[in-house]
PDB file of C-alpha atoms in Angstrom:
ATOM      1  CA  UNK A   1      45.213  59.451-250.923  1.00 85.00           C
ATOM      2  CA  UNK A   2      48.249  60.167-249.320  1.00 91.00           C
ATOM      3  CA  UNK A   3      51.317  59.292-249.380  1.00 92.00           C
ATOM      4  CA  UNK A   4      51.516  57.637-246.208  1.00 94.00           C
ATOM      5  CA  UNK A   5      48.333  55.994-247.236  1.00 92.00           C
ATOM      6  CA  UNK A   6      49.905  54.176-249.983  1.00 93.00           C
ATOM      7  CA  UNK A   7      52.685  53.154-248.399  1.00 92.00           C
ATOM      8  CA  UNK A   8      50.273  51.893-245.343  1.00 94.00           C
ATOM      9  CA  UNK A   9      48.872  49.368-248.260  1.00 95.00           C
ATOM     10  CA  UNK A  10      52.518  48.562-248.810  1.00 94.00           C
ATOM     11  CA  UNK A  11      52.435  43.818-248.572  1.00 93.00           C
ATOM     12  CA  UNK A  12      48.186  43.960-248.581  1.00 94.00           C
ATOM     13  CA  UNK A  13      46.397  41.332-250.481  1.00 94.00           C
ATOM     14  CA  UNK A  14      43.809  42.438-252.809  1.00 95.00           C
ATOM     15  CA  UNK A  15      40.872  39.625-253.859  1.00 96.00           C
ATOM     16  CA  UNK A  16      40.630  38.508-256.835  1.00 97.00           C
ATOM     17  CA  UNK A  17      37.645  38.729-259.553  1.00 98.00           C
ATOM     18  CA  UNK A  18      36.497  35.043-260.644  1.00 98.00           C
ATOM     19  CA  UNK A  19      34.235  32.527-261.264  1.00 97.00           C
ATOM     20  CA  UNK A  20      34.331  29.673-262.706  1.00 96.00           C
ATOM     21  CA  UNK A  21      34.795  28.981-266.803  1.00 94.00           C
ATOM     22  CA  UNK A  22      35.106  32.384-267.766  1.00 96.00           C
ATOM     23  CA  UNK A  23      36.437  33.154-271.655  1.00 96.00           C
ATOM     24  CA  UNK A  24      39.680  35.478-270.361  1.00 98.00           C
ATOM     25  CA  UNK A  25      41.426  35.800-266.530  1.00 98.00           C
ATOM     26  CA  UNK A  26      43.211  38.500-267.233  1.00 98.00           C
ATOM     27  CA  UNK A  27      46.832  38.021-264.762  1.00 98.00           C
ATOM     28  CA  UNK A  28      48.476  41.392-263.264  1.00 96.00           C
ATOM     29  CA  UNK A  29      51.876  41.100-262.437  1.00 95.00           C
ATOM     30  CA  UNK A  30      51.339  42.343-259.205  1.00 95.00           C
ATOM     31  CA  UNK A  31      48.735  44.845-257.190  1.00 95.00           C
ATOM     32  CA  UNK A  32      50.466  48.423-257.611  1.00 93.00           C
ATOM     33  CA  UNK A  33      49.798  50.050-253.983  1.00 95.00           C
ATOM     34  CA  UNK A  34      46.816  52.959-255.294  1.00 95.00           C
ATOM     35  CA  UNK A  35      45.394  48.796-256.376  1.00 96.00           C
ATOM     36  CA  UNK A  36      46.125  47.726-252.742  1.00 96.00           C
ATOM     37  CA  UNK A  37      44.547  51.284-251.050  1.00 96.00           C
ATOM     38  CA  UNK A  38      41.436  51.068-252.955  1.00 96.00           C
ATOM     39  CA  UNK A  39      41.486  47.146-253.451  1.00 96.00           C
ATOM     40  CA  UNK A  40      40.788  47.611-256.751  1.00 97.00           C
ATOM     41  CA  UNK A  41      42.915  46.010-259.825  1.00 97.00           C
ATOM     42  CA  UNK A  42      44.546  48.527-262.156  1.00 96.00           C
ATOM     43  CA  UNK A  43      43.531  51.380-260.097  1.00 96.00           C
ATOM     44  CA  UNK A  44      46.446  53.278-260.631  1.00 92.00           C
ATOM     45  CA  UNK A  45      45.412  56.276-262.978  1.00 90.00           C
ATOM     46  CA  UNK A  46      48.560  56.003-265.492  1.00 88.00           C
ATOM     47  CA  UNK A  47      47.611  52.449-266.064  1.00 93.00           C
ATOM     48  CA  UNK A  48      45.559  51.098-269.335  1.00 95.00           C
ATOM     49  CA  UNK A  49      44.456  47.856-267.802  1.00 97.00           C
ATOM     50  CA  UNK A  50      40.937  49.311-267.872  1.00 97.00           C
ATOM     51  CA  UNK A  51      41.194  51.854-271.919  1.00 97.00           C
ATOM     52  CA  UNK A  52      42.434  48.411-272.959  1.00 97.00           C
ATOM     53  CA  UNK A  53      40.320  46.662-272.345  1.00 97.00           C
ATOM     54  CA  UNK A  54      37.770  48.307-273.639  1.00 98.00           C
ATOM     55  CA  UNK A  55      39.528  49.894-276.874  1.00 97.00           C
ATOM     56  CA  UNK A  56      40.087  45.964-277.950  1.00 97.00           C
ATOM     57  CA  UNK A  57      35.595  45.559-277.589  1.00 97.00           C
ATOM     58  CA  UNK A  58      35.455  43.625-274.693  1.00 97.00           C
ATOM     59  CA  UNK A  59      33.793  45.787-272.825  1.00 97.00           C
ATOM     60  CA  UNK A  60      30.675  47.584-274.691  1.00 96.00           C
ATOM     61  CA  UNK A  61      32.253  50.198-272.296  1.00 97.00           C
ATOM     62  CA  UNK A  62      35.382  52.224-270.068  1.00 97.00           C
ATOM     63  CA  UNK A  63      35.071  49.564-266.518  1.00 97.00           C
ATOM     64  CA  UNK A  64      36.150  52.046-263.649  1.00 97.00           C
ATOM     65  CA  UNK A  65      38.166  49.658-261.660  1.00 97.00           C
ATOM     66  CA  UNK A  66      35.334  49.659-258.806  1.00 97.00           C
ATOM     67  CA  UNK A  67      33.216  48.028-261.448  1.00 98.00           C
ATOM     68  CA  UNK A  68      35.652  45.823-261.613  1.00 98.00           C
ATOM     69  CA  UNK A  69      33.169  43.308-260.041  1.00 97.00           C
ATOM     70  CA  UNK A  70      31.035  43.469-263.705  1.00 97.00           C
ATOM     71  CA  UNK A  71      34.086  41.510-265.397  1.00 98.00           C
ATOM     72  CA  UNK A  72      32.615  38.242-264.198  1.00 97.00           C
ATOM     73  CA  UNK A  73      29.346  39.610-266.233  1.00 97.00           C
ATOM     74  CA  UNK A  74      31.545  39.378-269.462  1.00 96.00           C
ATOM     75  CA  UNK A  75      32.974  35.924-268.619  1.00 96.00           C
ATOM     76  CA  UNK A  76      35.820  38.439-267.583  1.00 98.00           C
ATOM     77  CA  UNK A  77      37.986  38.457-264.520  1.00 98.00           C
ATOM     78  CA  UNK A  78      41.389  39.339-262.936  1.00 98.00           C
ATOM     79  CA  UNK A  79      44.599  37.762-260.731  1.00 98.00           C
ATOM     80  CA  UNK A  80      47.814  37.717-259.775  1.00 97.00           C
ATOM     81  CA  UNK A  81      51.260  36.091-260.518  1.00 97.00           C
ATOM     82  CA  UNK A  82      52.108  37.977-257.043  1.00 97.00           C
ATOM     83  CA  UNK A  83      49.424  38.492-254.772  1.00 95.00           C
ATOM     84  CA  UNK A  84      50.994  40.791-252.495  1.00 95.00           C
ATOM     85  CA  UNK A  85      51.515  44.666-253.695  1.00 96.00           C
ATOM     86  CA  UNK A  86      54.684  46.402-253.374  1.00 95.00           C
ATOM     87  CA  UNK A  87      55.246  50.162-255.434  1.00 91.00           C
ATOM     88  CA  UNK A  88      56.851  48.716-258.259  1.00 87.00           C
ATOM     89  CA  UNK A  89      57.079  45.426-259.398  1.00 86.00           C
ATOM     90  CA  UNK A  90      60.810  45.946-260.012  1.00 88.00           C
ATOM     91  CA  UNK A  91      60.991  45.183-255.930  1.00 94.00           C
ATOM     92  CA  UNK A  92      59.617  41.186-256.672  1.00 94.00           C
ATOM     93  CA  UNK A  93      62.131  38.623-256.128  1.00 95.00           C
ATOM     94  CA  UNK A  94      62.301  36.274-258.958  1.00 95.00           C
ATOM     95  CA  UNK A  95      61.108  33.428-255.922  1.00 96.00           C
ATOM     96  CA  UNK A  96      58.356  34.930-255.464  1.00 96.00           C
ATOM     97  CA  UNK A  97      57.509  35.294-259.276  1.00 96.00           C
ATOM     98  CA  UNK A  98      58.161  31.311-259.684  1.00 97.00           C
ATOM     99  CA  UNK A  99      55.887  30.045-256.337  1.00 97.00           C
ATOM    100  CA  UNK A 100      53.451  32.709-258.093  1.00 97.00           C
ATOM    101  CA  UNK A 101      53.384  30.846-261.646  1.00 97.00           C
ATOM    102  CA  UNK A 102      52.766  27.222-259.315  1.00 97.00           C
ATOM    103  CA  UNK A 103      49.596  28.645-257.272  1.00 97.00           C
ATOM    104  CA  UNK A 104      48.800  30.475-260.508  1.00 98.00           C
ATOM    105  CA  UNK A 105      48.592  26.683-262.721  1.00 98.00           C
ATOM    106  CA  UNK A 106      47.096  25.528-259.401  1.00 98.00           C
ATOM    107  CA  UNK A 107      44.080  28.326-259.671  1.00 98.00           C
ATOM    108  CA  UNK A 108      43.933  28.002-263.260  1.00 98.00           C
ATOM    109  CA  UNK A 109      43.398  24.422-263.089  1.00 98.00           C
ATOM    110  CA  UNK A 110      41.010  24.500-259.896  1.00 98.00           C
ATOM    111  CA  UNK A 111      38.673  27.618-262.954  1.00 98.00           C
ATOM    112  CA  UNK A 112      39.299  26.482-266.050  1.00 97.00           C
ATOM    113  CA  UNK A 113      39.574  29.405-267.930  1.00 97.00           C
ATOM    114  CA  UNK A 114      39.563  29.731-271.299  1.00 97.00           C
ATOM    115  CA  UNK A 115      42.394  31.238-272.161  1.00 98.00           C
ATOM    116  CA  UNK A 116      45.344  33.165-268.841  1.00 98.00           C
ATOM    117  CA  UNK A 117      46.525  36.236-270.000  1.00 98.00           C
ATOM    118  CA  UNK A 118      49.654  37.814-267.909  1.00 98.00           C
ATOM    119  CA  UNK A 119      49.837  41.000-268.344  1.00 96.00           C
ATOM    120  CA  UNK A 120      53.253  41.481-268.366  1.00 93.00           C
ATOM    121  CA  UNK A 121      55.582  39.187-271.064  1.00 94.00           C
ATOM    122  CA  UNK A 122      58.417  39.556-268.072  1.00 93.00           C
ATOM    123  CA  UNK A 123      56.029  37.938-265.539  1.00 94.00           C
ATOM    124  CA  UNK A 124      55.281  35.065-267.675  1.00 96.00           C
ATOM    125  CA  UNK A 125      58.384  34.087-268.534  1.00 97.00           C
ATOM    126  CA  UNK A 126      60.133  33.995-264.888  1.00 96.00           C
ATOM    127  CA  UNK A 127      56.746  33.083-263.009  1.00 96.00           C
ATOM    128  CA  UNK A 128      57.127  30.067-265.626  1.00 96.00           C
ATOM    129  CA  UNK A 129      60.386  29.598-266.721  1.00 96.00           C
ATOM    130  CA  UNK A 130      60.541  30.136-269.823  1.00 96.00           C
ATOM    131  CA  UNK A 131      63.069  32.570-270.764  1.00 94.00           C
ATOM    132  CA  UNK A 132      61.813  33.195-274.375  1.00 95.00           C
ATOM    133  CA  UNK A 133      57.935  33.918-274.473  1.00 96.00           C
ATOM    134  CA  UNK A 134      57.202  37.172-276.326  1.00 97.00           C
ATOM    135  CA  UNK A 135      53.901  38.952-276.368  1.00 97.00           C
ATOM    136  CA  UNK A 136      51.430  36.642-277.780  1.00 97.00           C
ATOM    137  CA  UNK A 137      50.017  33.170-277.893  1.00 97.00           C
ATOM    138  CA  UNK A 138      51.830  30.515-275.961  1.00 97.00           C
ATOM    139  CA  UNK A 139      52.612  26.900-276.853  1.00 95.00           C
ATOM    140  CA  UNK A 140      52.503  26.097-273.230  1.00 95.00           C
ATOM    141  CA  UNK A 141      48.939  25.354-271.880  1.00 97.00           C
ATOM    142  CA  UNK A 142      47.750  24.515-268.296  1.00 98.00           C
ATOM    143  CA  UNK A 143      45.058  21.560-267.979  1.00 97.00           C
ATOM    144  CA  UNK A 144      42.920  22.940-271.212  1.00 96.00           C
ATOM    145  CA  UNK A 145      43.730  26.764-270.242  1.00 97.00           C
ATOM    146  CA  UNK A 146      45.201  27.902-272.842  1.00 97.00           C
ATOM    147  CA  UNK A 147      47.562  31.524-272.708  1.00 98.00           C
ATOM    148  CA  UNK A 148      48.221  34.768-273.213  1.00 98.00           C
ATOM    149  CA  UNK A 149      51.241  37.308-272.682  1.00 97.00           C
ATOM    150  CA  UNK A 150      49.724  40.824-273.298  1.00 97.00           C
ATOM    151  CA  UNK A 151      51.914  43.521-272.345  1.00 95.00           C
ATOM    152  CA  UNK A 152      51.973  45.293-269.494  1.00 92.00           C
ATOM    153  CA  UNK A 153      49.631  48.265-269.139  1.00 93.00           C
ATOM    154  CA  UNK A 154      51.356  50.045-266.217  1.00 85.00           C
ATOM    155  CA  UNK A 155      52.692  53.556-267.460  1.00 75.00           C
ATOM    156  CA  UNK A 156      55.749  52.532-266.579  1.00 77.00           C
ATOM    157  CA  UNK A 157      55.783  50.723-269.745  1.00 81.00           C
ATOM    158  CA  UNK A 158      56.175  53.342-271.891  1.00 76.00           C
ATOM    159  CA  UNK A 159      57.142  51.217-274.959  1.00 87.00           C
ATOM    160  CA  UNK A 160      53.596  50.295-275.603  1.00 93.00           C
ATOM    161  CA  UNK A 161      51.576  52.620-276.877  1.00 94.00           C
ATOM    162  CA  UNK A 162      47.876  53.041-275.496  1.00 95.00           C
ATOM    163  CA  UNK A 163      46.880  52.107-278.998  1.00 96.00           C
ATOM    164  CA  UNK A 164      49.526  49.349-279.808  1.00 96.00           C
ATOM    165  CA  UNK A 165      48.579  47.932-276.580  1.00 96.00           C
ATOM    166  CA  UNK A 166      44.038  48.217-277.525  1.00 97.00           C
ATOM    167  CA  UNK A 167      45.346  46.060-280.853  1.00 97.00           C
ATOM    168  CA  UNK A 168      46.450  43.635-278.541  1.00 97.00           C
ATOM    169  CA  UNK A 169      43.959  42.808-276.587  1.00 98.00           C
ATOM    170  CA  UNK A 170      42.257  42.642-279.154  1.00 98.00           C
ATOM    171  CA  UNK A 171      43.831  40.065-281.157  1.00 97.00           C
ATOM    172  CA  UNK A 172      42.933  38.214-277.937  1.00 98.00           C
ATOM    173  CA  UNK A 173      39.633  38.936-277.959  1.00 97.00           C
ATOM    174  CA  UNK A 174      39.518  37.704-281.767  1.00 96.00           C
ATOM    175  CA  UNK A 175      41.570  34.071-280.741  1.00 95.00           C
ATOM    176  CA  UNK A 176      39.012  33.917-277.541  1.00 92.00           C
ATOM    177  CA  UNK A 177      35.641  34.073-280.569  1.00 89.00           C
ATOM    178  CA  UNK A 178      37.809  31.905-283.194  1.00 88.00           C
ATOM    179  CA  UNK A 179      36.720  29.851-280.228  1.00 77.00           C
ATOM    180  CA  UNK A 180      33.069  30.447-279.716  1.00 69.00           C
ATOM    181  CA  UNK A 181      33.067  33.266-277.252  1.00 58.00           C
ATOM    182  CA  UNK A 182      30.699  35.528-279.444  1.00 52.00           C
ATOM    183  CA  UNK A 183      28.345  32.528-279.772  1.00 42.00           C
ATOM    184  CA  UNK A 184      28.156  32.495-275.573  1.00 43.00           C
ATOM    185  CA  UNK A 185      28.667  35.499-274.921  1.00 45.00           C
ATOM    186  CA  UNK A 186      26.363  36.666-272.210  1.00 42.00           C
TER     187      UNK A 186
END
């Protein structure tokens, strides 16, 4: 993909991968330019979402971004806090995050996933006005949907290694299983 093709994808919106009643709705911060250019969530090769998802046991094999539609068969989905694509999350304004949080809340109330997993605790803090949120389960719910803040899987988030990230995804998976997720699987 050329730099011009990536730049042409700026501000595009990538469709969600969703269905009603998902076990976990994963929520990115916003689409990156590679995601917007390809139409596939978490598409940049350095992004650790797909490896962490598999390493944590959510999927039986590592899916490619182009296979994102398969997530629904596992009771999983993907959306974003902010819909428009940018090169970096720091290009977004706090107002975009807050508006994205309002839209996300409406989406969650409509789709009713068991868990909303926001991949980026800083985005979660701004979108939902919870300055003290930490990685892990949150006390806040949206309707009956519980919320878990995950580390941002972007390769730019060097503070989190893939094994540590996969461990946090696995904690979420264990919490979902404790609520009967394994019994209702496929």
